[in-house]
Amino acid sequence: MRPTVAPTALARATPPAVTGFSGVAQGAVRRYIGALIAGNENGAYAALGASPGDAGAQLSEEAFVDRSTHITSIRTTRVDASGATVEVEMNSARGAYYGTYHVVKGPGGPVIDQHDYIKV
């Protein structure tokens, strides 16, 4: 009879922390989406480096982001020392969406200068 060995739990791999401007950019996008989830339009506009009513500044994700929205995946690609693209997959009560955010260094910190989304 062979000895029985108790199964061991598999260790979950923790993704490495995103550092440098890529990490800063990812944080800016998380704050933007978090502000939208909380219904904090002023906070969301601040993440865009804008104020309510500023020409060109739109909170387009309000079309689907609600209190049930959560990020399922996030990936950041550094463009250069002061820019990064953040790709986000998220789910809400209205379905699954994929968002792309371009973040740059602004005078007061990182700002999202371009953003778009599609329903998947």
Short mmCIF file of C-alpha atoms in Angstrom, two decimals:
data_model
loop_
_atom_site.label_atom_id
_atom_site.label_comp_id
_atom_site.label_asym_id
_atom_site.label_seq_id
_atom_site.Cartn_x
_atom_site.Cartn_y
_atom_site.Cartn_z
CA MET A 1 0.00 0.00 0.00
CA ARG A 2 1.31 3.42 -0.97
CA PRO A 3 1.48 6.13 1.66
CA THR A 4 -1.05 8.90 1.20
CA VAL A 5 0.22 12.41 0.98
CA ALA A 6 -2.12 15.21 1.88
CA PRO A 7 -2.59 17.65 -0.99
CA THR A 8 -0.98 21.02 -0.51
CA ALA A 9 -2.67 24.26 -1.29
CA LEU A 10 -1.39 25.99 -4.38
CA ALA A 11 0.07 29.38 -3.72
CA ARG A 12 -1.74 32.15 -5.54
CA ALA A 13 0.53 34.26 -7.65
CA THR A 14 0.29 37.90 -6.77
CA PRO A 15 0.94 40.16 -9.74
CA PRO A 16 3.97 42.37 -9.26
CA ALA A 17 3.27 45.92 -8.15
CA VAL A 18 3.28 48.42 -10.97
CA THR A 19 5.95 51.02 -10.31
CA GLY A 20 7.07 54.34 -11.75
CA PHE A 21 4.75 56.42 -13.87
CA SER A 22 2.90 53.30 -14.98
CA GLY A 23 1.81 52.77 -11.37
CA VAL A 24 0.86 56.43 -11.01
CA ALA A 25 -1.19 56.22 -14.23
CA GLN A 26 -2.96 53.08 -13.05
CA GLY A 27 -3.80 54.78 -9.76
CA ALA A 28 -5.25 57.79 -11.61
CA VAL A 29 -7.54 55.53 -13.65
CA ARG A 30 -8.62 53.60 -10.55
CA ARG A 31 -9.46 56.91 -8.82
CA TYR A 32 -11.44 58.07 -11.88
CA ILE A 33 -13.50 54.88 -12.06
CA GLY A 34 -13.90 54.88 -8.28
CA ALA A 35 -15.21 58.46 -8.36
CA LEU A 36 -17.74 57.49 -11.04
CA ILE A 37 -18.86 54.46 -9.02
CA ALA A 38 -19.36 56.70 -5.98
CA GLY A 39 -21.26 59.30 -8.03
CA ASN A 40 -18.52 61.87 -7.33
CA GLU A 41 -18.53 63.88 -10.56
CA ASN A 42 -16.15 66.52 -9.17
CA GLY A 43 -13.59 63.80 -8.36
CA ALA A 44 -14.03 62.23 -11.79
CA TYR A 45 -13.55 65.59 -13.54
CA ALA A 46 -10.45 66.22 -11.40
CA ALA A 47 -8.96 62.95 -12.72
CA LEU A 48 -9.44 64.40 -16.21
CA GLY A 49 -7.72 67.62 -15.13
CA ALA A 50 -11.00 69.45 -15.69
CA SER A 51 -14.01 70.93 -13.95
CA PRO A 52 -17.70 70.35 -14.64
CA GLY A 53 -18.67 72.31 -17.74
CA ASP A 54 -15.16 72.43 -19.24
CA ALA A 55 -15.33 72.11 -23.00
CA GLY A 56 -14.29 68.66 -24.16
CA ALA A 57 -14.30 67.07 -20.71
CA GLN A 58 -16.92 64.34 -20.61
CA LEU A 59 -17.65 61.59 -18.15
CA SER A 60 -18.71 59.24 -20.94
CA GLU A 61 -18.44 56.15 -18.72
CA GLU A 62 -21.43 57.39 -16.73
CA ALA A 63 -23.46 55.63 -19.44
CA PHE A 64 -22.67 52.28 -17.80
CA VAL A 65 -20.75 52.75 -14.53
CA ASP A 66 -22.92 52.25 -11.47
CA ARG A 67 -22.43 51.13 -7.87
CA SER A 68 -22.11 47.49 -8.98
CA THR A 69 -19.19 48.23 -11.33
CA HIS A 70 -15.91 46.50 -10.58
CA ILE A 71 -12.60 46.22 -12.41
CA THR A 72 -11.88 42.68 -13.53
CA SER A 73 -8.56 43.34 -15.27
CA ILE A 74 -6.15 46.24 -15.60
CA ARG A 75 -2.97 46.52 -17.65
CA THR A 76 -0.64 49.47 -18.04
CA THR A 77 1.78 50.16 -20.88
CA ARG A 78 4.31 52.94 -20.49
CA VAL A 79 4.39 55.24 -23.50
CA ASP A 80 7.30 57.38 -22.27
CA ALA A 81 8.56 58.94 -19.03
CA SER A 82 5.44 61.08 -18.71
CA GLY A 83 2.73 59.03 -20.40
CA ALA A 84 1.07 55.65 -20.13
CA THR A 85 -1.90 53.78 -21.55
CA VAL A 86 -4.12 51.93 -19.10
CA GLU A 87 -6.46 49.23 -20.40
CA VAL A 88 -9.31 48.25 -18.09
CA GLU A 89 -11.90 45.49 -18.26
CA MET A 90 -14.88 46.10 -16.00
CA ASN A 91 -18.31 44.70 -15.31
CA SER A 92 -21.41 46.63 -14.32
CA ALA A 93 -25.13 45.97 -14.17
CA ARG A 94 -25.22 47.03 -17.83
CA GLY A 95 -22.64 44.45 -18.95
CA ALA A 96 -18.92 44.04 -19.59
CA TYR A 97 -16.87 46.94 -20.94
CA TYR A 98 -13.31 47.56 -22.07
CA GLY A 99 -11.85 51.01 -21.47
CA THR A 100 -8.65 52.62 -22.71
CA TYR A 101 -7.17 55.57 -20.85
CA HIS A 102 -4.15 57.67 -21.78
CA VAL A 103 -2.59 59.32 -18.74
CA VAL A 104 -0.01 62.12 -18.78
CA LYS A 105 1.85 64.09 -16.14
CA GLY A 106 -0.06 67.28 -15.47
CA PRO A 107 1.07 70.32 -13.49
CA GLY A 108 -0.84 69.06 -10.43
CA GLY A 109 -0.28 65.34 -10.94
CA PRO A 110 -1.41 62.68 -13.40
CA VAL A 111 -4.43 63.42 -15.61
CA ILE A 112 -6.40 61.33 -18.07
CA ASP A 113 -6.21 63.26 -21.33
CA GLN A 114 -7.96 60.66 -23.53
CA HIS A 115 -10.43 57.91 -22.68
CA ASP A 116 -12.77 55.65 -24.57
CA TYR A 117 -14.69 52.45 -23.99
CA ILE A 118 -16.52 49.70 -25.84
CA LYS A 119 -19.10 47.17 -24.73
CA VAL A 120 -17.80 43.61 -24.99
#
